[in-house]
XYZ file of C-alpha atoms in Angstrom:
293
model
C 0.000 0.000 0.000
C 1.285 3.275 -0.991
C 1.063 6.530 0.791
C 0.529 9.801 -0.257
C 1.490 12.759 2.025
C -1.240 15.302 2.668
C 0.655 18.309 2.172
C 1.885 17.382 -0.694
C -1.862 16.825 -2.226
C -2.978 20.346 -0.989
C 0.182 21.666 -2.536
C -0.863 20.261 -5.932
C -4.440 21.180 -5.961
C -3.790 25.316 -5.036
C -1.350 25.212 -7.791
C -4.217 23.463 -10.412
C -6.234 26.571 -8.871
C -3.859 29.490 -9.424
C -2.629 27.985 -12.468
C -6.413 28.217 -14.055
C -7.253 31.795 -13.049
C -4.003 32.843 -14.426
C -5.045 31.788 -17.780
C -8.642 32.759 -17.274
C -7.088 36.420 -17.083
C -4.609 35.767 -19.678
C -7.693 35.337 -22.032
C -9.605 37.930 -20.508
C -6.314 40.430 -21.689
C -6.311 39.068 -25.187
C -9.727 39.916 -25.644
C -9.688 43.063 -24.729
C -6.154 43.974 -26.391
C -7.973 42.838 -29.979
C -10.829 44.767 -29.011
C -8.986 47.804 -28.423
C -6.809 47.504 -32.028
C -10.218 47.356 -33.667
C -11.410 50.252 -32.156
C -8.004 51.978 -33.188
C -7.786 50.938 -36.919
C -11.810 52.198 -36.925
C -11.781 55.475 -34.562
C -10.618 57.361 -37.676
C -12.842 55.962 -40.103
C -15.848 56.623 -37.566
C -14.664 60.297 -36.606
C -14.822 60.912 -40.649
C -17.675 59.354 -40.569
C -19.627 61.212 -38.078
C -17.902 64.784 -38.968
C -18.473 65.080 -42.702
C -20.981 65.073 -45.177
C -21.819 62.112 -47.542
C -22.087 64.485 -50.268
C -18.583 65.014 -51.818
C -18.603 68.144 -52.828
C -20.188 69.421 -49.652
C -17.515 67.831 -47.728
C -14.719 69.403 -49.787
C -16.486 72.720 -49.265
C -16.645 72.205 -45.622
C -12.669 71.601 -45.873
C -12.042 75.283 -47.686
C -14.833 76.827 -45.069
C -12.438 77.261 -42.190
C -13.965 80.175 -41.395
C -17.610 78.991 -40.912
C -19.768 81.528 -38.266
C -23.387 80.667 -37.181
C -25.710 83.445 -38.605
C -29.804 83.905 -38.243
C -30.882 84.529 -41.187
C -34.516 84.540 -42.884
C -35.071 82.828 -45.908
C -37.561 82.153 -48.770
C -37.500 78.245 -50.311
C -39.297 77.096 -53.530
C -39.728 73.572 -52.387
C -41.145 72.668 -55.532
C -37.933 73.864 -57.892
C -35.308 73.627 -55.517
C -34.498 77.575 -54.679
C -33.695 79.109 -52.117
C -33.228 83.055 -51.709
C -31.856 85.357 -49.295
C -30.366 88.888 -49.162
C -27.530 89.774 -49.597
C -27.211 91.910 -46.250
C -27.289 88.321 -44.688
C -24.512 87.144 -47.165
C -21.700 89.939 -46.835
C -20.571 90.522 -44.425
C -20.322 94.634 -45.002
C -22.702 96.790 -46.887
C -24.913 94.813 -48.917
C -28.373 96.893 -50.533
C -30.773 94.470 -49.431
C -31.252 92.542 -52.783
C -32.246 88.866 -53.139
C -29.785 85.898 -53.947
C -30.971 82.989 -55.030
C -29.171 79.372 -55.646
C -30.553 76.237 -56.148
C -30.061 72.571 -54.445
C -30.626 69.335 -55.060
C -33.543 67.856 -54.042
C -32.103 64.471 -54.176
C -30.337 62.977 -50.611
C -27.111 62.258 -50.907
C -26.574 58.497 -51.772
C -22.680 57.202 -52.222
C -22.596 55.101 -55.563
C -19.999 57.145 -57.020
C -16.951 55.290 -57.368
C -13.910 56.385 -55.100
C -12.339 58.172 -58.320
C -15.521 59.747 -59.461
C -15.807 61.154 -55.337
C -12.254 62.973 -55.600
C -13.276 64.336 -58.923
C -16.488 65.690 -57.400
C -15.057 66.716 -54.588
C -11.757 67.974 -56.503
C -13.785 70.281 -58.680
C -15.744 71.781 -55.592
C -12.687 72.792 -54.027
C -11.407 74.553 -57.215
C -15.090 76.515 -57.568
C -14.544 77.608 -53.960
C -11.333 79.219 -54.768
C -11.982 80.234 -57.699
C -15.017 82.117 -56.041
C -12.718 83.186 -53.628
C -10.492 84.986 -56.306
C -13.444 86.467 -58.406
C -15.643 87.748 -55.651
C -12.560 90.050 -54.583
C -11.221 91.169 -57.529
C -14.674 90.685 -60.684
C -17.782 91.664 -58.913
C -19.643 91.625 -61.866
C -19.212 87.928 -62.430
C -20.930 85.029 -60.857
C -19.442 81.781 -59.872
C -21.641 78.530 -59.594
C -19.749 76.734 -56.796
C -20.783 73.565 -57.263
C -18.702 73.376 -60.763
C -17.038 76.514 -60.878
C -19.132 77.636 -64.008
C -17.613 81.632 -64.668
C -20.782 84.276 -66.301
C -19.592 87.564 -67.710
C -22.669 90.173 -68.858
C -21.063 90.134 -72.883
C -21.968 93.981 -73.336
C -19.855 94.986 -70.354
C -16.991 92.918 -71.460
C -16.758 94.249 -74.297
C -17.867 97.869 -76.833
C -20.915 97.593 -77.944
C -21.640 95.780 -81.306
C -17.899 94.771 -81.528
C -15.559 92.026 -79.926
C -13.325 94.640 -78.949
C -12.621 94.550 -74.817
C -13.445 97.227 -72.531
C -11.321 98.631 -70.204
C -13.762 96.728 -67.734
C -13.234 93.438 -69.845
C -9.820 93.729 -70.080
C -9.194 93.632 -66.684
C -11.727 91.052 -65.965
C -9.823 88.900 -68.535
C -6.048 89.673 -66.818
C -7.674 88.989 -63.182
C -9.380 85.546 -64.210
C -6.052 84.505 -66.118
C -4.322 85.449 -63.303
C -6.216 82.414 -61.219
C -6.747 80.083 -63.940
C -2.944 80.219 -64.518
C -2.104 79.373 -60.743
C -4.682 76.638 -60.306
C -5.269 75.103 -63.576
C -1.669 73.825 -64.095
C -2.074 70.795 -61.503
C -4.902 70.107 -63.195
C -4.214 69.650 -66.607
C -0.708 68.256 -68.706
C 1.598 70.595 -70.903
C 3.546 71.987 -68.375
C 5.586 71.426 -65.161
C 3.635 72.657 -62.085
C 4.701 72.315 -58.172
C 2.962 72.014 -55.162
C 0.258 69.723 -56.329
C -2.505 67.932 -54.340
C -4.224 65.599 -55.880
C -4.281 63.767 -58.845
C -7.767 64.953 -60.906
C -7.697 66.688 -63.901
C -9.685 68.678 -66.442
C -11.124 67.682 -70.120
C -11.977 70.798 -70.938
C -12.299 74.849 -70.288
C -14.899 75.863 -72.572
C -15.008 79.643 -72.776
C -18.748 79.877 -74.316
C -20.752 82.790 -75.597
C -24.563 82.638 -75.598
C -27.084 85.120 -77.228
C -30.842 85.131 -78.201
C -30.799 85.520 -82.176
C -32.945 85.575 -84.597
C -31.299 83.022 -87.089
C -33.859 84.046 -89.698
C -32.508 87.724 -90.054
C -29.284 88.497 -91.061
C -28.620 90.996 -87.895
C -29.476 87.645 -86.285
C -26.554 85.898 -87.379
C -24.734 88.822 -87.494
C -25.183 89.145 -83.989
C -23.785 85.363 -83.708
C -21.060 85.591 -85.346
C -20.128 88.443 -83.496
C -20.577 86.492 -80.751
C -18.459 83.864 -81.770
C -15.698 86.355 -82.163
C -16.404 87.631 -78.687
C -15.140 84.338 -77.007
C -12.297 83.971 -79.194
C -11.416 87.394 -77.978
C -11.194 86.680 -74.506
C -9.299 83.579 -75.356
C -6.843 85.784 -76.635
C -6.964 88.017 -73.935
C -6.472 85.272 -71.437
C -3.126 83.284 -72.939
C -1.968 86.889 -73.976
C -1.997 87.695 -70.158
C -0.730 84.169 -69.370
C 0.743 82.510 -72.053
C 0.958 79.403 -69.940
C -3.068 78.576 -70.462
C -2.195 78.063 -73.880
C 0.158 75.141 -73.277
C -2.121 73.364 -71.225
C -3.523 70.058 -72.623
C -5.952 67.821 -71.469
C -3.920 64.576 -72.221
C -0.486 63.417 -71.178
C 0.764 63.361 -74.892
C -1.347 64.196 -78.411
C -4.178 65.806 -76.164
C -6.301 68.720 -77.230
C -5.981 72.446 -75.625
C -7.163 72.643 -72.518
C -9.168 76.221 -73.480
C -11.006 75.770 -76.158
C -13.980 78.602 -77.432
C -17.776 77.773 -78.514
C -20.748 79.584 -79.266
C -24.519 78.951 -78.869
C -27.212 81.274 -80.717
C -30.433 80.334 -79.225
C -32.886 81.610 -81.864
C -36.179 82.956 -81.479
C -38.167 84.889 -83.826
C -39.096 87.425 -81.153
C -35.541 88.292 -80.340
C -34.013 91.798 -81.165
C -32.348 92.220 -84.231
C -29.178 92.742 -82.836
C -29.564 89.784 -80.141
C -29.826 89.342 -76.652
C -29.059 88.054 -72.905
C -25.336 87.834 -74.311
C -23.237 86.352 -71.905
C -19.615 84.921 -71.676
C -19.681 81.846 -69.690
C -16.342 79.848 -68.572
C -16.998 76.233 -68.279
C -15.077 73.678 -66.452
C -15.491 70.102 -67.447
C -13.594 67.306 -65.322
C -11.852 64.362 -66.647
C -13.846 61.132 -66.582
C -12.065 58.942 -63.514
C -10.695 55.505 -65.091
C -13.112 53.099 -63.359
């Protein structure tokens, strides 16, 4: 018959004890450690998340607004068309005469089908209206910037003497101050030349500088008046490579492209419109490059 000491059975069973809890917490650690890398490697994607917009172009506006201040303001909203007006006392903030601005939205909620490219196009080309607003407000009151593409509208009769393509002093300065921001932003958009300080990789197709009238295509003043307004955008063309000749270089592919600035004109005709045409405007268009899907 064999003996075993009593001590030495106590001795084994505490360690059997201590040995078990010390794994229990072992596990307990593990857990938690891989619970807290997964909240790490998601915090940022949740903090995005939660602090910006699902609209891309929003959320690149929200980026350039740095300087955002709450305001009450009243305004008037055409549910039914999408507009929404305001005055511009509430939008300056000096002066301001009390007159209505209007923009229209997009009825539509924001849903995220876009591919990744197509989103850093959209959102690329918001940030470029925004500055580009930026520039114009300051220095070309009398044009108007669509922000959510950048789109650039000139009155055509203040740009330029009347019943000639010739610029006004007031166009030719409106030409020099536009070239003068096209020139430092369009380069990293766009192929032909060597820019610095680049972010981001999207890029233009096209900067369509387009004049628009109401004709009468039946008269000859009618397409008088469209031809003249054909050689209305080809004169601020001019102007604008004259003031920077780098615009002119810029292409809109790597090698064989097209210029980036190219000129176009549209003669909407109407049989009740003026002889000598009307609502002539110069319009700068900005058309992004399709994203490789």
């Amino acid at each position: 018959m064999r003996f075993k000491h009593r001590r030495a059975s106590e001795m084994e069973e505490g360690e059997s004890y201590y040995v078990s809890m010390t794994d229990l917490m072992v596990g307990v650690l593990f857990i938690f450690i891989i619970m807290l890398a997964y909240f790490a490697l998601h915090f940022r994607d949740t903090t995005e998340e939660l602090t910006s917009a699902k609209d891309a172009q929003t959320t690149a506006l929200m980026k350039v607004a740095t300087e955002l201040r709450s305001h009450s303001a009243n305004i008037e909203v055409d549910y039914k068309n999408r507009i929404v007006c305001l005055k511009d006392t509430d939008l300056l903030e000096t002066g301001g005469t009390g007159e209505r601005r209007c923009f229209a939205y997009s009825g539509a909620p924001p849903v995220d089908v876009q591919s990744e490219a197509a989103q850093k196009s959209a959102a690329a080309q918001a940030v470029f209206a925004a500055a580009l607003n930026g520039d114009v407000s300051q220095k070309m009151p009398q044009a108007s910037v669509n922000l959510s593409d950048g789109t650039t509208s000139f009155d055509a009769d203040r740009l330029f003497a009347p019943g000639t393509a010739t610029l006004s002093a007031e166009g030719q300065a409106a030409a020099t101050e536009l070239a003068s921001s096209l020139a430092t932003r369009l380069p990293c958009m766009a192929y032909g030349t060597n820019a610095a300080g680049c972010q981001g990789e999207a890029k233009m197709s096209a900067v369509t500088i387009l004049a628009v009238a109401n004709i009468n295509a039946f008269t000859a003043d009618g397409r008088a008046a469209q031809a003249l307004s054909l050689e209305r955008s080809v004169a601020f063309h001019q102007a604008l490579v004259a003031s920077r000749p780098v615009l002119g270089q810029l292409r809109n592919q790597p090698e064989g492209g097209e210029p980036l600035l190219r000129v176009v004109s549209v003669g909407n005709s109407s049989v009740n419109a003026p002889s000598g045409g009307s609502g002539k405007t110069l319009i700068i268009q900005f058309q992004m490059a399709t994203p490789a899907q």
